[in-house]
PDB file of C-alpha atoms in Angstrom:
ATOM      1  CA  UNK A1314     243.337  96.322  90.248  1.00  0.00           C
ATOM      2  CA  UNK A1315     241.484  99.062  91.169  1.00  0.00           C
ATOM      3  CA  UNK A1316     242.801 102.606  91.540  1.00  0.00           C
ATOM      4  CA  UNK A1317     243.010 103.928  95.114  1.00  0.00           C
ATOM      5  CA  UNK A1318     241.166 107.191  96.317  1.00  0.00           C
ATOM      6  CA  UNK A1319     241.966 109.198  98.961  1.00  0.00           C
ATOM      7  CA  UNK A1320     239.814 112.079 100.111  1.00  0.00           C
ATOM      8  CA  UNK A1321     241.432 115.198 101.283  1.00  0.00           C
ATOM      9  CA  UNK A1322     239.480 117.711 103.550  1.00  0.00           C
ATOM     10  CA  UNK A1323     240.585 121.389 103.094  1.00  0.00           C
ATOM     11  CA  UNK A1324     239.387 124.368 105.276  1.00  0.00           C
ATOM     12  CA  UNK A1325     242.260 126.878 104.260  1.00  0.00           C
ATOM     13  CA  UNK A1326     244.442 126.289 107.117  1.00  0.00           C
ATOM     14  CA  UNK A1327     247.809 125.213 107.288  1.00  0.00           C
ATOM     15  CA  UNK A1328     246.684 122.080 108.773  1.00  0.00           C
ATOM     16  CA  UNK A1329     244.542 121.570 105.909  1.00  0.00           C
ATOM     17  CA  UNK A1330     247.710 122.460 103.530  1.00  0.00           C
ATOM     18  CA  UNK A1331     249.581 119.371 104.985  1.00  0.00           C
ATOM     19  CA  UNK A1332     246.904 117.065 104.791  1.00  0.00           C
ATOM     20  CA  UNK A1333     246.926 117.882 101.146  1.00  0.00           C
ATOM     21  CA  UNK A1334     250.716 117.212 101.368  1.00  0.00           C
ATOM     22  CA  UNK A1335     250.387 113.679 103.134  1.00  0.00           C
ATOM     23  CA  UNK A1336     247.998 112.753 100.695  1.00  0.00           C
ATOM     24  CA  UNK A1337     250.119 113.449  97.652  1.00  0.00           C
ATOM     25  CA  UNK A1338     252.993 111.709  99.399  1.00  0.00           C
ATOM     26  CA  UNK A1339     250.864 108.583 100.051  1.00  0.00           C
ATOM     27  CA  UNK A1340     249.464 108.743  96.473  1.00  0.00           C
ATOM     28  CA  UNK A1341     253.246 108.995  94.955  1.00  0.00           C
ATOM     29  CA  UNK A1342     253.784 105.815  97.541  1.00  0.00           C
ATOM     30  CA  UNK A1343     251.003 103.760  96.394  1.00  0.00           C
ATOM     31  CA  UNK A1344     251.159 104.385  92.573  1.00  0.00           C
ATOM     32  CA  UNK A1345     247.783 104.404  90.398  1.00  0.00           C
ATOM     33  CA  UNK A1346     245.340 106.942  92.830  1.00  0.00           C
ATOM     34  CA  UNK A1347     243.150 109.469  92.336  1.00  0.00           C
ATOM     35  CA  UNK A1348     242.676 112.336  95.190  1.00  0.00           C
ATOM     36  CA  UNK A1349     239.752 113.981  95.836  1.00  0.00           C
ATOM     37  CA  UNK A1350     239.879 117.440  97.434  1.00  0.00           C
ATOM     38  CA  UNK A1351     236.595 118.614  99.305  1.00  0.00           C
ATOM     39  CA  UNK A1352     235.953 122.066 101.247  1.00  0.00           C
ATOM     40  CA  UNK A1353     232.663 122.086 102.793  1.00  0.00           C
ATOM     41  CA  UNK A1354     231.029 125.001 103.767  1.00  0.00           C
ATOM     42  CA  UNK A1355     229.583 124.594 107.272  1.00  0.00           C
ATOM     43  CA  UNK A1356     225.929 125.365 106.932  1.00  0.00           C
ATOM     44  CA  UNK A1357     222.652 123.662 108.692  1.00  0.00           C
ATOM     45  CA  UNK A1358     219.214 123.728 106.990  1.00  0.00           C
ATOM     46  CA  UNK A1359     217.657 124.155 110.369  1.00  0.00           C
ATOM     47  CA  UNK A1360     219.768 127.756 111.048  1.00  0.00           C
ATOM     48  CA  UNK A1361     216.929 130.197 111.705  1.00  0.00           C
ATOM     49  CA  UNK A1362     216.648 132.581 109.238  1.00  0.00           C
ATOM     50  CA  UNK A1363     214.113 135.597 108.307  1.00  0.00           C
ATOM     51  CA  UNK A1364     212.166 135.653 105.117  1.00  0.00           C
ATOM     52  CA  UNK A1365     214.719 138.283 103.314  1.00  0.00           C
ATOM     53  CA  UNK A1366     217.160 135.796 104.349  1.00  0.00           C
ATOM     54  CA  UNK A1367     215.399 132.767 102.824  1.00  0.00           C
ATOM     55  CA  UNK A1368     214.515 134.554  99.729  1.00  0.00           C
ATOM     56  CA  UNK A1369     218.538 135.178  99.119  1.00  0.00           C
ATOM     57  CA  UNK A1370     219.760 131.599 100.507  1.00  0.00           C
ATOM     58  CA  UNK A1371     220.450 130.365  97.150  1.00  0.00           C
ATOM     59  CA  UNK A1372     222.246 133.231  96.138  1.00  0.00           C
ATOM     60  CA  UNK A1373     224.242 133.321  98.999  1.00  0.00           C
ATOM     61  CA  UNK A1374     224.941 129.541  98.718  1.00  0.00           C
ATOM     62  CA  UNK A1375     226.251 130.012  94.947  1.00  0.00           C
ATOM     63  CA  UNK A1376     228.304 133.142  96.188  1.00  0.00           C
ATOM     64  CA  UNK A1377     229.903 130.844  99.055  1.00  0.00           C
ATOM     65  CA  UNK A1378     230.581 128.199  96.496  1.00  0.00           C
ATOM     66  CA  UNK A1379     232.726 130.666  94.087  1.00  0.00           C
ATOM     67  CA  UNK A1380     234.622 132.170  96.834  1.00  0.00           C
ATOM     68  CA  UNK A1381     235.590 128.794  98.255  1.00  0.00           C
ATOM     69  CA  UNK A1382     236.371 127.466  94.785  1.00  0.00           C
ATOM     70  CA  UNK A1383     238.347 130.492  93.960  1.00  0.00           C
ATOM     71  CA  UNK A1384     240.363 130.924  97.873  1.00  0.00           C
ATOM     72  CA  UNK A1385     240.816 127.494  98.408  1.00  0.00           C
ATOM     73  CA  UNK A1386     240.007 124.835  96.069  1.00  0.00           C
ATOM     74  CA  UNK A1387     241.102 126.059  92.514  1.00  0.00           C
ATOM     75  CA  UNK A1388     244.866 126.577  93.892  1.00  0.00           C
ATOM     76  CA  UNK A1389     245.150 123.545  95.754  1.00  0.00           C
ATOM     77  CA  UNK A1390     243.787 121.310  92.412  1.00  0.00           C
ATOM     78  CA  UNK A1391     246.245 123.734  90.186  1.00  0.00           C
ATOM     79  CA  UNK A1392     249.348 123.163  92.615  1.00  0.00           C
ATOM     80  CA  UNK A1393     248.287 119.301  92.532  1.00  0.00           C
ATOM     81  CA  UNK A1394     247.429 118.900  89.219  1.00  0.00           C
ATOM     82  CA  UNK A1395     251.252 120.287  88.487  1.00  0.00           C
ATOM     83  CA  UNK A1396     252.803 117.167  89.774  1.00  0.00           C
ATOM     84  CA  UNK A1397     250.639 114.975  87.696  1.00  0.00           C
ATOM     85  CA  UNK A1398     248.174 113.606  90.376  1.00  0.00           C
ATOM     86  CA  UNK A1399     244.768 112.294  89.243  1.00  0.00           C
ATOM     87  CA  UNK A1400     242.700 114.796  91.180  1.00  0.00           C
ATOM     88  CA  UNK A1401     238.924 115.957  91.513  1.00  0.00           C
ATOM     89  CA  UNK A1402     237.402 118.897  93.294  1.00  0.00           C
ATOM     90  CA  UNK A1403     234.448 119.052  95.511  1.00  0.00           C
ATOM     91  CA  UNK A1404     232.563 121.769  97.171  1.00  0.00           C
ATOM     92  CA  UNK A1405     229.656 120.994  99.416  1.00  0.00           C
ATOM     93  CA  UNK A1406     227.271 122.698 101.817  1.00  0.00           C
ATOM     94  CA  UNK A1407     226.733 120.901 105.570  1.00  0.00           C
ATOM     95  CA  UNK A1408     227.933 119.229 108.443  1.00  0.00           C
ATOM     96  CA  UNK A1409     231.975 118.591 107.185  1.00  0.00           C
ATOM     97  CA  UNK A1410     232.175 114.992 109.073  1.00  0.00           C
ATOM     98  CA  UNK A1411     229.053 113.891 107.452  1.00  0.00           C
ATOM     99  CA  UNK A1412     229.576 115.198 104.022  1.00  0.00           C
ATOM    100  CA  UNK A1413     233.387 113.813 103.974  1.00  0.00           C
ATOM    101  CA  UNK A1414     232.257 110.153 105.382  1.00  0.00           C
ATOM    102  CA  UNK A1415     229.250 110.290 102.496  1.00  0.00           C
ATOM    103  CA  UNK A1416     231.931 111.297  99.722  1.00  0.00           C
ATOM    104  CA  UNK A1417     234.431 108.350 100.643  1.00  0.00           C
ATOM    105  CA  UNK A1418     231.457 105.954 100.585  1.00  0.00           C
ATOM    106  CA  UNK A1419     230.084 107.070  97.501  1.00  0.00           C
ATOM    107  CA  UNK A1420     233.549 107.546  95.653  1.00  0.00           C
ATOM    108  CA  UNK A1421     234.747 103.680  97.236  1.00  0.00           C
ATOM    109  CA  UNK A1422     237.666 105.816  98.896  1.00  0.00           C
ATOM    110  CA  UNK A1423     240.301 104.359 100.926  1.00  0.00           C
ATOM    111  CA  UNK A1424     240.953 106.707 103.431  1.00  0.00           C
ATOM    112  CA  UNK A1425     239.980 110.126 104.643  1.00  0.00           C
ATOM    113  CA  UNK A1426     242.891 112.713 105.355  1.00  0.00           C
ATOM    114  CA  UNK A1427     241.928 116.152 107.294  1.00  0.00           C
ATOM    115  CA  UNK A1428     244.163 118.584 109.072  1.00  0.00           C
ATOM    116  CA  UNK A1429     243.393 118.498 113.030  1.00  0.00           C
ATOM    117  CA  UNK A1430     242.113 122.309 113.627  1.00  0.00           C
ATOM    118  CA  UNK A1431     241.380 123.357 117.179  1.00  0.00           C
ATOM    119  CA  UNK A1432     237.556 123.066 118.145  1.00  0.00           C
ATOM    120  CA  UNK A1433     235.397 125.917 116.808  1.00  0.00           C
ATOM    121  CA  UNK A1434     232.374 127.519 118.366  1.00  0.00           C
ATOM    122  CA  UNK A1435     229.662 126.360 120.212  1.00  0.00           C
ATOM    123  CA  UNK A1436     228.731 123.513 118.109  1.00  0.00           C
ATOM    124  CA  UNK A1437     232.215 122.151 118.321  1.00  0.00           C
ATOM    125  CA  UNK A1438     232.033 122.251 122.016  1.00  0.00           C
ATOM    126  CA  UNK A1439     228.949 120.525 122.281  1.00  0.00           C
ATOM    127  CA  UNK A1440     229.224 118.125 119.498  1.00  0.00           C
ATOM    128  CA  UNK A1441     232.902 117.487 118.602  1.00  0.00           C
ATOM    129  CA  UNK A1442     235.144 118.947 116.250  1.00  0.00           C
ATOM    130  CA  UNK A1443     235.269 117.132 112.584  1.00  0.00           C
ATOM    131  CA  UNK A1444     238.408 115.456 113.539  1.00  0.00           C
ATOM    132  CA  UNK A1445     236.785 113.858 116.337  1.00  0.00           C
ATOM    133  CA  UNK A1446     233.489 112.790 114.786  1.00  0.00           C
ATOM    134  CA  UNK A1447     234.972 111.648 111.732  1.00  0.00           C
ATOM    135  CA  UNK A1448     237.438 109.423 113.644  1.00  0.00           C
ATOM    136  CA  UNK A1449     234.606 108.166 116.028  1.00  0.00           C
ATOM    137  CA  UNK A1450     231.927 107.445 113.066  1.00  0.00           C
ATOM    138  CA  UNK A1451     233.854 107.262 109.702  1.00  0.00           C
ATOM    139  CA  UNK A1452     233.212 104.157 107.449  1.00  0.00           C
ATOM    140  CA  UNK A1453     236.727 104.419 106.146  1.00  0.00           C
ATOM    141  CA  UNK A1454     240.257 104.726 108.137  1.00  0.00           C
ATOM    142  CA  UNK A1455     240.726 108.755 108.932  1.00  0.00           C
ATOM    143  CA  UNK A1456     244.249 110.030 109.118  1.00  0.00           C
ATOM    144  CA  UNK A1457     244.485 113.535 111.099  1.00  0.00           C
ATOM    145  CA  UNK A1458     247.384 115.824 110.225  1.00  0.00           C
ATOM    146  CA  UNK A1459     248.548 117.798 113.113  1.00  0.00           C
TER     147      UNK A1459
END
């Protein structure tokens, strides 16, 4: 029997922390599981930028990844690892719904677990929030934690 994998999308919110707690409960109940904690930095390759911004783009991406690891991902990994779970951490740039679904397919995950957070900004109003887009288009079941 193969190991069950859960993808947990974190965003630094209380809802994300509840999603991780739910994933740990599921992993404890299911037994042999891997929890992959993913933080997605919303970023579009199509955003309008000046020549100066483009020159510093790579440097800015690296700084954002380091900050996401330090503030959100690493503390979550440390806390989860302390309970003996098999875990992995991932930080990626892009559209959160697309990244989480692609990661689930790549890792053969059984489920994506995310927190429900209110829609933010124009993009969320036009295209829907991450939770709604994942629920509509994910290749694996999605659990949305209030």
